[in-house]
PDB file of C-alpha atoms and ligand atoms in Angstrom:
ATOM      1  CA  MET A   1      32.838 -96.512 -31.846  1.00  0.00           C
ATOM      2  CA  SER A   2      35.713 -95.582 -29.556  1.00  0.00           C
ATOM      3  CA  ALA A   3      34.590 -97.886 -26.736  1.00  0.00           C
ATOM      4  CA  ILE A   4      34.877-100.890 -29.050  1.00  0.00           C
ATOM      5  CA  ARG A   5      38.323 -99.800 -30.267  1.00  0.00           C
ATOM      6  CA  TYR A   6      39.487 -99.368 -26.693  1.00  0.00           C
ATOM      7  CA  ALA A   7      38.222-102.836 -25.789  1.00  0.00           C
ATOM      8  CA  LEU A   8      40.043-104.421 -28.729  1.00  0.00           C
ATOM      9  CA  TRP A   9      43.220-102.639 -27.758  1.00  0.00           C
ATOM     10  CA  ALA A  10      42.867-103.931 -24.183  1.00  0.00           C
ATOM     11  CA  ALA A  11      42.351-107.459 -25.471  1.00  0.00           C
ATOM     12  CA  LEU A  12      45.424-107.285 -27.695  1.00  0.00           C
ATOM     13  CA  THR A  13      47.665-106.196 -24.834  1.00  0.00           C
ATOM     14  CA  LEU A  14      46.546-109.266 -22.831  1.00  0.00           C
ATOM     15  CA  GLY A  15      47.705-111.714 -25.486  1.00  0.00           C
ATOM     16  CA  ALA A  16      46.962-112.866 -29.005  1.00  0.00           C
ATOM     17  CA  ALA A  17      43.303-112.110 -29.618  1.00  0.00           C
ATOM     18  CA  THR A  18      40.943-113.354 -32.296  1.00  0.00           C
ATOM     19  CA  ALA A  19      37.699-111.526 -32.969  1.00  0.00           C
ATOM     20  CA  LEU A  20      34.811-113.917 -33.462  1.00  0.00           C
ATOM     21  CA  PRO A  21      31.891-112.873 -35.673  1.00  0.00           C
ATOM     22  CA  ALA A  22      29.405-110.563 -33.960  1.00  0.00           C
ATOM     23  CA  GLU A  23      26.259-112.340 -32.863  1.00  0.00           C
ATOM     24  CA  GLY A  24      23.059-110.421 -32.144  1.00  0.00           C
ATOM     25  CA  GLY A  25      24.776-107.072 -31.670  1.00  0.00           C
ATOM     26  CA  ARG A  26      27.283-108.601 -29.290  1.00  0.00           C
ATOM     27  CA  HIS A  27      30.995-108.914 -30.021  1.00  0.00           C
ATOM     28  CA  ILE A  28      33.178-111.658 -28.625  1.00  0.00           C
ATOM     29  CA  VAL A  29      36.972-111.692 -28.713  1.00  0.00           C
ATOM     30  CA  TYR A  30      38.842-114.926 -27.975  1.00  0.00           C
ATOM     31  CA  ILE A  31      41.929-114.266 -25.886  1.00  0.00           C
ATOM     32  CA  ASN A  32      44.603-116.905 -26.336  1.00  0.00           C
ATOM     33  CA  ASN A  33      46.414-116.859 -23.022  1.00  0.00           C
ATOM     34  CA  ASN A  34      47.625-120.309 -21.985  1.00  0.00           C
ATOM     35  CA  ASN A  35      46.998-119.719 -18.306  1.00  0.00           C
ATOM     36  CA  TYR A  36      43.597-118.182 -18.682  1.00  0.00           C
ATOM     37  CA  PRO A  37      41.943-118.694 -22.084  1.00  0.00           C
ATOM     38  CA  SER A  38      39.050-116.290 -22.022  1.00  0.00           C
ATOM     39  CA  LEU A  39      36.284-114.740 -24.003  1.00  0.00           C
ATOM     40  CA  LEU A  40      35.945-110.981 -23.913  1.00  0.00           C
ATOM     41  CA  TYR A  41      32.295-110.064 -24.398  1.00  0.00           C
ATOM     42  CA  ILE A  42      31.795-106.560 -25.742  1.00  0.00           C
ATOM     43  CA  ASN A  43      28.151-106.189 -25.123  1.00  0.00           C
ATOM     44  CA  ASN A  44      25.591-103.421 -25.335  1.00  0.00           C
ATOM     45  CA  ALA A  45      24.517-103.091 -21.713  1.00  0.00           C
ATOM     46  CA  ASN A  46      20.936-102.605 -22.822  1.00  0.00           C
ATOM     47  CA  GLY A  47      20.849-106.120 -24.199  1.00  0.00           C
ATOM     48  CA  GLY A  48      21.016-105.053 -27.848  1.00  0.00           C
ATOM     49  CA  ARG A  49      17.376-104.078 -27.807  1.00  0.00           C
ATOM     50  CA  THR A  50      16.066-101.685 -30.391  1.00  0.00           C
ATOM     51  CA  ALA A  51      13.092-100.399 -28.372  1.00  0.00           C
ATOM     52  CA  MET A  52      12.718 -96.631 -28.253  1.00  0.00           C
ATOM     53  CA  ASP A  53      13.861 -94.848 -25.147  1.00  0.00           C
ATOM     54  CA  THR A  54      11.041 -93.125 -23.282  1.00  0.00           C
ATOM     55  CA  ASN A  55      13.263 -90.441 -21.816  1.00  0.00           C
ATOM     56  CA  ASP A  56      15.237 -89.320 -24.852  1.00  0.00           C
ATOM     57  CA  ASP A  57      18.538 -90.592 -23.494  1.00  0.00           C
ATOM     58  CA  ASN A  58      20.484 -91.858 -26.481  1.00  0.00           C
ATOM     59  CA  SER A  59      23.665 -92.800 -24.661  1.00  0.00           C
ATOM     60  CA  ASP A  60      24.937 -96.350 -24.921  1.00  0.00           C
ATOM     61  CA  ILE A  61      26.590 -98.226 -22.117  1.00  0.00           C
ATOM     62  CA  ILE A  62      29.095-100.798 -23.314  1.00  0.00           C
ATOM     63  CA  GLN A  63      29.784-103.648 -20.956  1.00  0.00           C
ATOM     64  CA  LEU A  64      33.003-105.659 -21.072  1.00  0.00           C
ATOM     65  CA  ILE A  65      33.061-109.103 -19.503  1.00  0.00           C
ATOM     66  CA  LEU A  66      36.213-111.219 -19.450  1.00  0.00           C
ATOM     67  CA  TYR A  67      34.926-114.740 -18.916  1.00  0.00           C
ATOM     68  CA  PRO A  68      36.579-118.175 -18.901  1.00  0.00           C
ATOM     69  CA  VAL A  69      36.219-120.328 -22.005  1.00  0.00           C
ATOM     70  CA  ASP A  70      35.885-123.612 -20.126  1.00  0.00           C
ATOM     71  CA  GLU A  71      32.664-125.585 -20.145  1.00  0.00           C
ATOM     72  CA  ASP A  72      32.117-125.313 -16.407  1.00  0.00           C
ATOM     73  CA  ALA A  73      31.925-121.535 -16.673  1.00  0.00           C
ATOM     74  CA  LYS A  74      29.352-121.843 -19.446  1.00  0.00           C
ATOM     75  CA  ARG A  75      27.041-124.286 -17.661  1.00  0.00           C
ATOM     76  CA  THR A  76      23.435-123.316 -16.917  1.00  0.00           C
ATOM     77  CA  ARG A  77      23.102-121.302 -13.700  1.00  0.00           C
ATOM     78  CA  LYS A  78      20.175-121.570 -11.332  1.00  0.00           C
ATOM     79  CA  ALA A  79      19.000-119.516  -8.387  1.00  0.00           C
ATOM     80  CA  THR A  80      16.000-119.591  -6.099  1.00  0.00           C
ATOM     81  CA  VAL A  81      13.978-117.075  -4.079  1.00  0.00           C
ATOM     82  CA  VAL A  82      11.602-117.786  -1.209  1.00  0.00           C
ATOM     83  CA  LEU A  83       9.204-114.841  -0.976  1.00  0.00           C
ATOM     84  CA  GLN A  84       7.783-114.089   2.452  1.00  0.00           C
ATOM     85  CA  GLY A  85       5.466-111.453   3.845  1.00  0.00           C
ATOM     86  CA  ASP A  86       1.753-110.810   3.339  1.00  0.00           C
ATOM     87  CA  ALA A  87       2.140-112.861   0.152  1.00  0.00           C
ATOM     88  CA  GLN A  88       4.305-115.974  -0.225  1.00  0.00           C
ATOM     89  CA  GLY A  89       5.890-117.905  -3.046  1.00  0.00           C
ATOM     90  CA  THR A  90       8.942-119.553  -4.524  1.00  0.00           C
ATOM     91  CA  LEU A  91      10.689-118.516  -7.737  1.00  0.00           C
ATOM     92  CA  THR A  92      13.336-120.284  -9.802  1.00  0.00           C
ATOM     93  CA  LEU A  93      15.797-118.316 -11.944  1.00  0.00           C
ATOM     94  CA  THR A  94      17.600-120.042 -14.804  1.00  0.00           C
ATOM     95  CA  GLN A  95      20.307-118.622 -17.083  1.00  0.00           C
ATOM     96  CA  LYS A  96      21.214-121.008 -19.875  1.00  0.00           C
ATOM     97  CA  GLU A  97      24.011-119.053 -21.552  1.00  0.00           C
ATOM     98  CA  PRO A  98      26.049-117.155 -18.990  1.00  0.00           C
ATOM     99  CA  PRO A  99      27.495-114.578 -18.823  1.00  0.00           C
ATOM    100  CA  VAL A 100      25.270-112.575 -21.197  1.00  0.00           C
ATOM    101  CA  GLY A 101      22.280-114.843 -21.912  1.00  0.00           C
ATOM    102  CA  ALA A 102      18.751-114.003 -20.746  1.00  0.00           C
ATOM    103  CA  THR A 103      17.453-115.225 -17.386  1.00  0.00           C
ATOM    104  CA  HIS A 104      14.115-117.011 -17.053  1.00  0.00           C
ATOM    105  CA  ILE A 105      12.133-116.431 -13.853  1.00  0.00           C
ATOM    106  CA  GLU A 106       9.327-118.815 -13.010  1.00  0.00           C
ATOM    107  CA  GLY A 107       7.123-119.615 -10.025  1.00  0.00           C
ATOM    108  CA  GLU A 108       3.893-119.009  -8.149  1.00  0.00           C
ATOM    109  CA  ILE A 109       2.947-116.368  -5.576  1.00  0.00           C
ATOM    110  CA  LEU A 110      -0.081-116.735  -3.263  1.00  0.00           C
ATOM    111  CA  ASN A 111      -2.197-114.458  -1.046  1.00  0.00           C
ATOM    112  CA  LEU A 112      -1.933-111.324  -3.169  1.00  0.00           C
ATOM    113  CA  THR A 113      -4.806-108.920  -3.731  1.00  0.00           C
ATOM    114  CA  PRO A 114      -6.286-109.542  -7.208  1.00  0.00           C
ATOM    115  CA  GLY A 115      -4.780-107.417 -10.011  1.00  0.00           C
ATOM    116  CA  PRO A 116      -1.331-106.146 -11.023  1.00  0.00           C
ATOM    117  CA  HIS A 117       1.601-105.871  -8.630  1.00  0.00           C
ATOM    118  CA  GLY A 118       4.974-104.255  -9.244  1.00  0.00           C
ATOM    119  CA  PHE A 119       7.718-106.893  -9.424  1.00  0.00           C
ATOM    120  CA  HIS A 120      11.378-105.914  -9.079  1.00  0.00           C
ATOM    121  CA  VAL A 121      14.886-106.915  -8.146  1.00  0.00           C
ATOM    122  CA  HIS A 122      16.026-104.568  -5.390  1.00  0.00           C
ATOM    123  CA  ASP A 123      19.618-103.655  -4.667  1.00  0.00           C
ATOM    124  CA  LEU A 124      20.213-105.379  -1.322  1.00  0.00           C
ATOM    125  CA  GLY A 125      19.651-108.826   0.125  1.00  0.00           C
ATOM    126  CA  ASP A 126      19.354-107.243   3.561  1.00  0.00           C
ATOM    127  CA  LEU A 127      15.926-108.179   4.945  1.00  0.00           C
ATOM    128  CA  SER A 128      16.929-107.588   8.584  1.00  0.00           C
ATOM    129  CA  GLY A 129      14.288-104.869   8.878  1.00  0.00           C
ATOM    130  CA  GLY A 130      11.767-106.616   6.595  1.00  0.00           C
ATOM    131  CA  CYS A 131      11.376-105.858   2.900  1.00  0.00           C
ATOM    132  CA  VAL A 132      12.059-102.169   3.507  1.00  0.00           C
ATOM    133  CA  THR A 133      15.814-102.722   4.081  1.00  0.00           C
ATOM    134  CA  ALA A 134      16.217-104.249   0.598  1.00  0.00           C
ATOM    135  CA  GLY A 135      17.018-100.757  -0.710  1.00  0.00           C
ATOM    136  CA  GLY A 136      15.874 -99.332  -4.042  1.00  0.00           C
ATOM    137  CA  HIS A 137      15.590-100.993  -7.431  1.00  0.00           C
ATOM    138  CA  TYR A 138      18.803-102.641  -8.628  1.00  0.00           C
ATOM    139  CA  ASN A 139      20.183 -99.922 -10.899  1.00  0.00           C
ATOM    140  CA  PRO A 140      23.930-100.206 -11.562  1.00  0.00           C
ATOM    141  CA  TYR A 141      23.742 -98.003 -14.680  1.00  0.00           C
ATOM    142  CA  LYS A 142      21.959 -95.104 -12.927  1.00  0.00           C
ATOM    143  CA  LYS A 143      18.997 -95.100 -15.309  1.00  0.00           C
ATOM    144  CA  ASN A 144      15.422 -93.971 -14.694  1.00  0.00           C
ATOM    145  CA  HIS A 145      12.714 -96.444 -13.788  1.00  0.00           C
ATOM    146  CA  GLY A 146      10.888 -98.015 -16.724  1.00  0.00           C
ATOM    147  CA  ALA A 147       9.282-101.077 -18.237  1.00  0.00           C
ATOM    148  CA  PRO A 148      11.303-104.246 -18.921  1.00  0.00           C
ATOM    149  CA  GLU A 149      11.077-103.581 -22.671  1.00  0.00           C
ATOM    150  CA  HIS A 150      12.271 -99.973 -22.363  1.00  0.00           C
ATOM    151  CA  ARG A 151      15.817 -99.003 -23.078  1.00  0.00           C
ATOM    152  CA  GLU A 152      15.619 -96.614 -20.129  1.00  0.00           C
ATOM    153  CA  ARG A 153      15.034 -98.938 -17.180  1.00  0.00           C
ATOM    154  CA  HIS A 154      16.626-100.272 -14.058  1.00  0.00           C
ATOM    155  CA  ILE A 155      18.124-103.755 -14.342  1.00  0.00           C
ATOM    156  CA  GLY A 156      15.665-104.663 -11.568  1.00  0.00           C
ATOM    157  CA  ASP A 157      12.572-103.472 -13.442  1.00  0.00           C
ATOM    158  CA  LEU A 158      10.500-106.554 -14.226  1.00  0.00           C
ATOM    159  CA  GLY A 159       7.137-104.837 -14.712  1.00  0.00           C
ATOM    160  CA  ASN A 160       4.019-106.290 -13.119  1.00  0.00           C
ATOM    161  CA  ILE A 161       2.735-109.701 -12.180  1.00  0.00           C
ATOM    162  CA  GLN A 162      -1.016-110.356 -12.383  1.00  0.00           C
ATOM    163  CA  ALA A 163      -2.842-111.952  -9.462  1.00  0.00           C
ATOM    164  CA  ASP A 164      -6.104-113.733 -10.301  1.00  0.00           C
ATOM    165  CA  THR A 165      -9.317-113.494  -8.284  1.00  0.00           C
ATOM    166  CA  GLN A 166      -7.888-116.100  -5.871  1.00  0.00           C
ATOM    167  CA  GLY A 167      -4.839-113.886  -5.281  1.00  0.00           C
ATOM    168  CA  ARG A 168      -2.536-116.240  -7.193  1.00  0.00           C
ATOM    169  CA  ALA A 169       0.082-115.015  -9.646  1.00  0.00           C
ATOM    170  CA  TYR A 170       2.052-117.224 -11.985  1.00  0.00           C
ATOM    171  CA  VAL A 171       5.400-115.707 -12.817  1.00  0.00           C
ATOM    172  CA  ASN A 172       6.913-116.609 -16.179  1.00  0.00           C
ATOM    173  CA  VAL A 173       9.283-113.947 -17.462  1.00  0.00           C
ATOM    174  CA  THR A 174      12.465-113.998 -19.491  1.00  0.00           C
ATOM    175  CA  ASP A 175      14.639-110.937 -19.074  1.00  0.00           C
ATOM    176  CA  PRO A 176      17.769-110.114 -21.125  1.00  0.00           C
ATOM    177  CA  LEU A 177      19.390-107.888 -18.491  1.00  0.00           C
ATOM    178  CA  VAL A 178      18.986-109.897 -15.303  1.00  0.00           C
ATOM    179  CA  SER A 179      22.055-112.135 -14.937  1.00  0.00           C
ATOM    180  CA  LEU A 180      23.186-114.728 -12.402  1.00  0.00           C
ATOM    181  CA  VAL A 181      26.902-114.125 -13.070  1.00  0.00           C
ATOM    182  CA  GLY A 182      29.235-111.269 -13.944  1.00  0.00           C
ATOM    183  CA  PRO A 183      29.089-107.542 -13.269  1.00  0.00           C
ATOM    184  CA  ARG A 184      25.296-107.341 -13.142  1.00  0.00           C
ATOM    185  CA  SER A 185      24.605-110.491 -11.167  1.00  0.00           C
ATOM    186  CA  VAL A 186      21.453-110.387  -9.040  1.00  0.00           C
ATOM    187  CA  ILE A 187      22.677-113.125  -6.669  1.00  0.00           C
ATOM    188  CA  GLY A 188      22.467-111.882  -3.075  1.00  0.00           C
ATOM    189  CA  ARG A 189      19.971-109.161  -3.987  1.00  0.00           C
ATOM    190  CA  ALA A 190      16.224-109.319  -3.295  1.00  0.00           C
ATOM    191  CA  VAL A 191      13.034-109.821  -5.278  1.00  0.00           C
ATOM    192  CA  VAL A 192      10.249-107.526  -4.015  1.00  0.00           C
ATOM    193  CA  VAL A 193       6.530-107.717  -4.806  1.00  0.00           C
ATOM    194  CA  HIS A 194       4.526-104.526  -4.287  1.00  0.00           C
ATOM    195  CA  ALA A 195       1.008-103.734  -3.094  1.00  0.00           C
ATOM    196  CA  ASP A 196       0.124-101.743  -6.214  1.00  0.00           C
ATOM    197  CA  GLU A 197       0.653-101.626  -9.942  1.00  0.00           C
ATOM    198  CA  ASP A 198       3.987-100.405 -11.317  1.00  0.00           C
ATOM    199  CA  ASP A 199       3.198 -97.519 -13.711  1.00  0.00           C
ATOM    200  CA  LEU A 200       6.392 -98.348 -15.674  1.00  0.00           C
ATOM    201  CA  GLY A 201       7.651 -94.779 -15.403  1.00  0.00           C
ATOM    202  CA  LEU A 202       4.667 -93.378 -17.285  1.00  0.00           C
ATOM    203  CA  GLY A 203       2.368 -92.314 -14.418  1.00  0.00           C
ATOM    204  CA  GLY A 204       3.513 -88.701 -14.114  1.00  0.00           C
ATOM    205  CA  HIS A 205       3.726 -89.142 -10.335  1.00  0.00           C
ATOM    206  CA  ALA A 206       6.757 -87.779  -8.455  1.00  0.00           C
ATOM    207  CA  ASP A 207       7.907 -91.388  -7.899  1.00  0.00           C
ATOM    208  CA  SER A 208       7.135 -92.732 -11.384  1.00  0.00           C
ATOM    209  CA  LEU A 209      10.710 -92.433 -12.653  1.00  0.00           C
ATOM    210  CA  LYS A 210      12.165 -93.867  -9.438  1.00  0.00           C
ATOM    211  CA  THR A 211       9.875 -96.666  -8.322  1.00  0.00           C
ATOM    212  CA  GLY A 212       6.907 -96.800 -10.683  1.00  0.00           C
ATOM    213  CA  ASN A 213       4.830 -95.632  -7.704  1.00  0.00           C
ATOM    214  CA  ALA A 214       4.046 -99.263  -6.890  1.00  0.00           C
ATOM    215  CA  GLY A 215       3.251 -98.732  -3.201  1.00  0.00           C
ATOM    216  CA  GLY A 216       4.286-100.833  -0.190  1.00  0.00           C
ATOM    217  CA  ARG A 217       6.215-104.084  -0.213  1.00  0.00           C
ATOM    218  CA  VAL A 218       4.029-107.159   0.339  1.00  0.00           C
ATOM    219  CA  ALA A 219       6.621-109.894  -0.136  1.00  0.00           C
ATOM    220  CA  CYS A 220      10.370-110.242  -0.551  1.00  0.00           C
ATOM    221  CA  GLY A 221      13.128-112.808  -0.592  1.00  0.00           C
ATOM    222  CA  VAL A 222      16.865-113.053  -1.216  1.00  0.00           C
ATOM    223  CA  ILE A 223      18.114-114.511  -4.507  1.00  0.00           C
ATOM    224  CA  GLY A 224      20.459-117.385  -3.703  1.00  0.00           C
ATOM    225  CA  HIS A 225      22.461-119.897  -5.742  1.00  0.00           C
ATOM    226  CA  ALA A 226      20.597-123.136  -6.374  1.00  0.00           C
TER     227      ALA A 226
HETATM  228 CU1  LIG B 301      10.242-102.790  -6.004  1.00  0.00          CU
HETATM  229 ZN1  LIG B 302      12.840 -99.445 -11.224  1.00  0.00          ZN
END
């Protein structure tokens, strides 16, 4: 694949490079520069998933991350979100293996209407006009909207959360694309909870491939370092 060859060439021009064995569809090159020993991650931007694409787009996006080797850079990252609006809650985000490890999102949201609610990371942390100024779904790769397990999805697409008859939803998701560091970091962006169910791009509505047709925004909060 030419993208991989190009990446290896780039690594070699930076200094002596040693390719480490591929792990889980991800390639890592150790770059031996005395001033800045680094790992070059050559990573399928879709997280190495093998799920079928719902929209027949077979293109691959290769992501390159040059990341320090030192232990501090590899420590577990945490973030928090305080959701406010018609519903309220607090979420904790944890990424154990930055920069390319999955992020776990956990917490509780109260005062929802019972049933499913679209749950996304939106592009902007600007809540100056309420949840509406948080922009659209976080989508750095210009994909269509989808389900978290789809290859064709926004980074921000986290599917639905389920509120019980008391209007309480327990959030417990692990997502391979959401990151707290690097080029697709969600820090400073917003989590938004919607009034309605996200159709995961499959509803056939004019908005299905953009927003999942999930309706208004009932709670939001900015993702901050914790
Ligand atoms: Cu949303
Ligand atoms: Zn989306």
